[in-house]
Structures are given as structure tokens and as C-alpha cells.
XYZ file of C-alpha atoms in Angstrom:
293
model
C 97.836 91.887 60.660
C 98.345 92.594 64.369
C 101.687 94.335 64.764
C 103.490 94.953 68.035
C 102.348 98.597 67.905
C 98.694 97.594 67.483
C 99.028 94.987 70.226
C 100.404 97.522 72.698
C 97.683 100.018 71.758
C 94.959 97.441 72.405
C 96.500 96.302 75.692
C 96.898 99.900 76.885
C 93.313 100.796 75.982
C 91.780 97.791 77.715
C 94.162 96.941 80.539
C 95.627 100.274 81.570
C 99.213 101.351 82.035
C 100.264 98.412 84.233
C 99.168 95.870 81.633
C 100.827 97.906 78.888
C 104.078 98.142 80.850
C 104.062 94.411 81.539
C 103.499 93.432 77.919
C 106.166 95.903 76.797
C 108.570 94.366 79.331
C 107.780 90.869 78.086
C 108.597 92.015 74.545
C 111.767 93.784 75.690
C 110.756 97.291 74.629
C 110.388 99.077 77.990
C 112.543 102.217 78.308
C 114.840 102.716 81.263
C 113.836 104.818 84.270
C 114.369 108.543 83.747
C 116.725 110.215 86.204
C 116.660 113.779 87.471
C 117.987 116.246 84.921
C 121.080 118.259 85.793
C 121.060 121.985 85.055
C 124.034 124.269 84.580
C 123.221 127.833 83.503
C 125.801 130.146 81.907
C 127.109 132.955 84.075
C 125.982 136.554 83.355
C 127.862 138.389 80.610
C 128.343 142.062 79.707
C 126.764 143.213 82.976
C 123.374 141.866 81.963
C 122.679 140.034 85.193
C 119.148 141.150 86.173
C 116.150 138.883 85.612
C 112.494 139.576 86.402
C 110.269 136.525 86.879
C 106.479 136.751 86.728
C 104.777 134.341 89.104
C 105.924 132.697 92.342
C 104.638 129.222 91.643
C 106.984 126.234 91.703
C 108.249 127.037 88.184
C 109.025 130.642 89.128
C 110.751 129.627 92.350
C 112.865 127.008 90.586
C 113.855 129.513 87.895
C 114.818 132.098 90.506
C 116.766 129.544 92.529
C 118.779 128.304 89.544
C 119.427 131.785 88.166
C 120.565 132.986 91.600
C 123.019 130.106 91.823
C 124.389 131.098 88.430
C 125.044 134.664 89.634
C 122.015 136.577 88.411
C 120.119 139.228 90.394
C 116.555 137.983 90.470
C 113.205 139.502 91.397
C 109.806 137.779 91.362
C 106.480 139.588 90.957
C 103.464 137.591 92.163
C 100.003 138.945 91.366
C 98.212 137.221 94.254
C 98.708 137.616 97.979
C 100.461 134.292 98.356
C 103.184 132.235 96.703
C 102.939 128.675 95.432
C 100.587 128.957 92.482
C 98.562 125.759 92.224
C 100.383 124.376 95.262
C 98.240 125.394 98.232
C 98.498 124.010 101.761
C 95.784 125.350 104.066
C 96.195 125.704 107.831
C 94.280 127.246 110.717
C 93.367 130.856 110.006
C 94.291 130.786 106.310
C 92.004 132.808 104.052
C 90.770 131.301 100.799
C 89.351 133.734 98.283
C 90.113 132.248 94.882
C 86.779 133.050 93.179
C 85.266 135.810 95.326
C 83.841 133.492 97.979
C 85.993 134.344 100.995
C 86.434 131.571 103.563
C 88.611 131.207 106.651
C 89.978 127.820 107.707
C 88.468 127.025 111.099
C 90.103 123.692 111.942
C 92.267 123.493 115.063
C 95.610 125.261 115.210
C 97.879 122.206 115.330
C 100.997 121.697 113.188
C 99.839 118.269 111.990
C 96.409 119.530 110.869
C 96.385 120.900 107.338
C 94.640 120.371 104.025
C 96.255 120.111 100.611
C 94.001 122.128 98.293
C 96.463 121.675 95.433
C 98.940 118.869 94.685
C 99.033 116.436 97.590
C 101.677 113.896 96.612
C 104.825 113.475 94.522
C 104.949 110.435 92.214
C 108.237 108.670 91.602
C 108.655 109.967 88.062
C 108.705 113.609 89.243
C 112.427 113.153 89.581
C 113.360 116.831 89.356
C 111.239 118.065 92.267
C 112.385 115.053 94.301
C 115.979 116.073 93.591
C 115.233 119.632 94.739
C 113.769 118.221 97.966
C 117.024 116.340 98.527
C 119.151 119.392 97.668
C 117.130 121.749 99.885
C 116.810 119.310 102.777
C 113.028 118.849 102.602
C 112.195 115.705 104.574
C 109.890 113.272 102.745
C 107.731 110.382 103.874
C 105.695 107.743 102.092
C 101.968 108.167 101.574
C 99.480 105.314 101.274
C 97.817 106.396 98.062
C 95.940 103.260 97.054
C 94.348 100.494 99.098
C 93.143 97.396 97.188
C 91.322 96.263 100.327
C 89.144 99.389 100.310
C 85.490 99.046 99.376
C 83.927 100.113 96.074
C 80.193 100.353 95.402
C 78.455 100.589 92.044
C 74.783 99.955 91.353
C 75.488 97.729 88.353
C 77.796 95.222 90.013
C 77.224 92.643 92.739
C 73.582 93.686 93.049
C 74.618 97.113 94.280
C 76.450 95.664 97.296
C 79.965 96.837 98.084
C 82.979 94.945 96.721
C 86.663 94.947 97.618
C 88.614 96.850 94.981
C 91.084 93.983 94.654
C 88.258 91.700 93.486
C 87.321 93.973 90.593
C 90.937 94.671 89.661
C 91.866 90.979 89.688
C 88.795 89.838 87.770
C 89.130 92.540 85.107
C 92.795 91.663 84.661
C 91.967 87.971 84.448
C 89.294 88.277 81.783
C 91.332 90.718 79.677
C 94.375 88.454 79.694
C 92.212 85.411 78.932
C 90.955 87.086 75.781
C 94.449 88.133 74.766
C 95.974 84.713 75.501
C 93.313 83.046 73.319
C 94.285 85.279 70.434
C 97.917 84.214 70.833
C 97.158 80.500 71.162
C 95.028 80.719 68.016
C 98.108 82.087 66.200
C 96.765 85.553 65.541
C 100.223 86.967 65.938
C 102.305 84.467 63.965
C 102.902 86.838 61.078
C 104.195 89.677 63.216
C 105.623 88.147 66.397
C 108.361 85.543 66.527
C 107.711 82.182 68.185
C 109.854 83.267 71.123
C 107.878 86.493 71.491
C 104.592 84.595 71.431
C 105.706 82.011 74.005
C 107.048 84.656 76.344
C 103.954 86.796 75.970
C 101.639 83.855 76.621
C 103.567 82.915 79.767
C 103.482 86.510 80.902
C 99.714 86.753 80.367
C 99.120 83.497 82.249
C 100.983 84.816 85.278
C 99.678 88.368 84.972
C 96.023 87.323 84.864
C 96.425 84.192 87.036
C 94.951 82.001 84.286
C 94.609 78.215 84.599
C 96.400 75.664 82.409
C 93.733 76.102 79.720
C 94.417 79.835 79.648
C 91.026 80.563 81.192
C 90.231 82.851 84.094
C 88.272 81.039 86.797
C 88.996 83.221 89.810
C 92.158 83.989 91.731
C 93.471 83.970 95.279
C 94.500 87.589 94.647
C 90.860 88.549 95.137
C 90.681 86.858 98.522
C 88.659 83.877 99.725
C 85.005 83.220 100.439
C 85.976 81.422 103.668
C 88.873 81.766 106.060
C 90.559 78.522 104.983
C 91.423 77.588 108.566
C 89.417 74.388 109.104
C 88.864 73.629 105.426
C 90.573 74.302 102.128
C 90.258 77.920 101.060
C 87.353 78.567 98.707
C 87.989 81.188 96.050
C 85.517 83.990 95.622
C 83.232 83.659 92.626
C 84.597 85.982 89.918
C 82.602 89.032 88.970
C 81.659 88.723 85.315
C 83.360 90.937 82.786
C 79.909 92.168 81.741
C 79.302 93.413 85.287
C 82.692 95.044 85.527
C 82.301 96.874 82.206
C 78.733 97.930 83.103
C 79.976 99.502 86.322
C 82.140 102.623 86.405
C 84.936 101.057 88.433
C 87.213 100.828 85.391
C 86.730 104.559 84.789
C 87.492 105.594 88.372
C 89.270 103.089 90.590
C 90.870 100.498 88.358
C 93.785 102.589 87.079
C 93.949 105.218 89.824
C 97.194 103.951 91.301
C 98.951 103.219 88.023
C 100.055 106.619 86.740
C 100.528 109.896 88.630
C 98.993 108.332 91.706
C 100.961 105.100 91.826
C 102.084 103.692 95.162
C 104.134 104.499 96.860
C 104.140 108.234 96.475
C 106.030 110.702 98.654
C 104.906 113.769 100.574
C 106.918 116.372 102.481
C 106.749 115.887 106.242
C 104.330 118.544 107.476
C 102.793 119.570 104.151
C 103.595 120.435 100.558
C 104.299 124.045 101.526
C 107.544 122.858 103.119
C 108.938 122.800 99.568
C 107.904 126.433 99.099
C 109.461 127.359 102.437
C 112.749 125.740 101.405
C 112.915 127.699 98.157
C 111.968 130.979 99.867
C 114.747 130.463 102.424
C 117.203 130.462 99.507
C 115.630 133.590 97.959
C 115.577 136.303 100.649
C 113.969 139.637 99.670
C 113.293 138.404 96.156
C 109.494 137.876 96.046
C 106.964 140.695 95.946
C 103.318 139.604 96.288
C 100.162 141.576 95.377
C 102.063 142.842 92.375
C 100.211 142.775 89.083
């Protein structure tokens, strides 16, 4: 018997997080969006107000910031020569010597030229760090993290010629939903899903995969057109077969890239991720001691 739990597991494994979220929404089981957590620490008691924090990464800086607000005297010991931990924005003249291979950044000394060697974007569900950016006045801007019109090339699809990512994404979605819609129309789920659930799910799948009236996938305008459609009716691109798509590695790499931590649109601090570090440090004067094992 195919239960709702098994159905969601299968959809998640084959269609990725977007398909899973959509099916869960159609069944009415999607949780609400998580908001930033509020934090209120107790004030120091009995004169015990000194705290030593090991590490000046984001976690250490946040801990120091919150403890300072609560009235504690805080010191941070950082073993390396820099703060930020995994967060590392590189600019002209910066020295990188993480594994004994010392390098100096040689790109031009311009404020807009930098490289994120650590985290480079903030997804929407990182609500706490986004709230700290608001509280500390760190300006944010959107970042174009995923482009369905970008090219993808795999030897085992389209004869090795490049393909628009939207074509592979649309075709994979179409074939997956065709298979799932057939299972519903053949009453696989009658024992575990109500008639209303089945009807709603079938309608959702038809729209999600752009299936035809027979619940078959025969191509979609979402992939684009083989002609420009100006002087004649637009001609849909021939779908890439599901065998081709599975044989390629697109589903491993590009298909779900923008659906989890990298979903569009993501946010980045104006001028680099280290602007977040700078904002915390400004609130913690004379607190951090680097090169301190």
C-alpha cells in the first residue's frame, strides 16, 4: 500500500525538493515559514559576569554580541591570524596560508573586486543571520544564483552538444510527473488517499509537469521553442528522453542546485560577506585576540 509518507519519499527522491514541496502543498501538509528566533539571555548573577569564547567565527561573534548585550564581560581567543572562521572574503594583498601553501591575492586594489573563498550567499531560510544584518545595519542585495537559460553540456545527452538547463529541468519534471500521474489514474492510491486528495494531486501534477489531457508529457513551452514563432506558429522543442536525462549527470549537479541552500533569490551583503564580520566587530571593541592558541 502506498501511504502518503511513501509517496512523499518517492517524490522527493526522484523529483527533488521543489517537487516534494509542491506535492506536500497539494496534500495540505506543508509547514509554515520559520521566522527568526528571538534571544533573551539572563543577566549576570553573583558577580559571575566574565565569559571566554574560543573562536572568532560567526558563532563566536554572535555569542559575544548577545552576551555583551546581556551585560557580560566577554573576551574571544582566535587561534588563527584572522577572524571569520569559514567565512573568508579575499581582497587585494590578502595572504592565504590555510594548508602551508602561502599565496598573496594579486588582483587589482578596487573595493568592488573581491573573492568569496567561504560562504558566498545567504539563503532565505537563514533567518537568524538575516535578522542580525538588519539589526546591525548591513546592507544586502539580491544575487542571481541560478540561470535556467545557462548552457549545460554532458557527453551522454543531445549527442554531446550543449543544452539549455531549462530544457533538461522541464523534461525531467514532465516525465516524472507523467509516471506519477499514471499511478494515480490507475488507482494505486485509492486505499490510502481520499478521492479529493487524488483529484487534487492529479491536477497538481498535470500543471507541475505541463502534461497534456491524457496525462502524458509531450514537450512544454517552458523549455523554449525550436523556432521564433514570429511568422509561423511556435514549434516546441523535441523533448529530451528520460533515458538521456538519467544517463547524463545533470540531475546530480544542475537539476536541484537552486532548490535548497542555493535557491533564488539569495542575498549577499553589499561589498562582500566580510561586511557582516565588520558589523559584529564594531559592536565588540577590544574583545578579540587573534594568534591566540
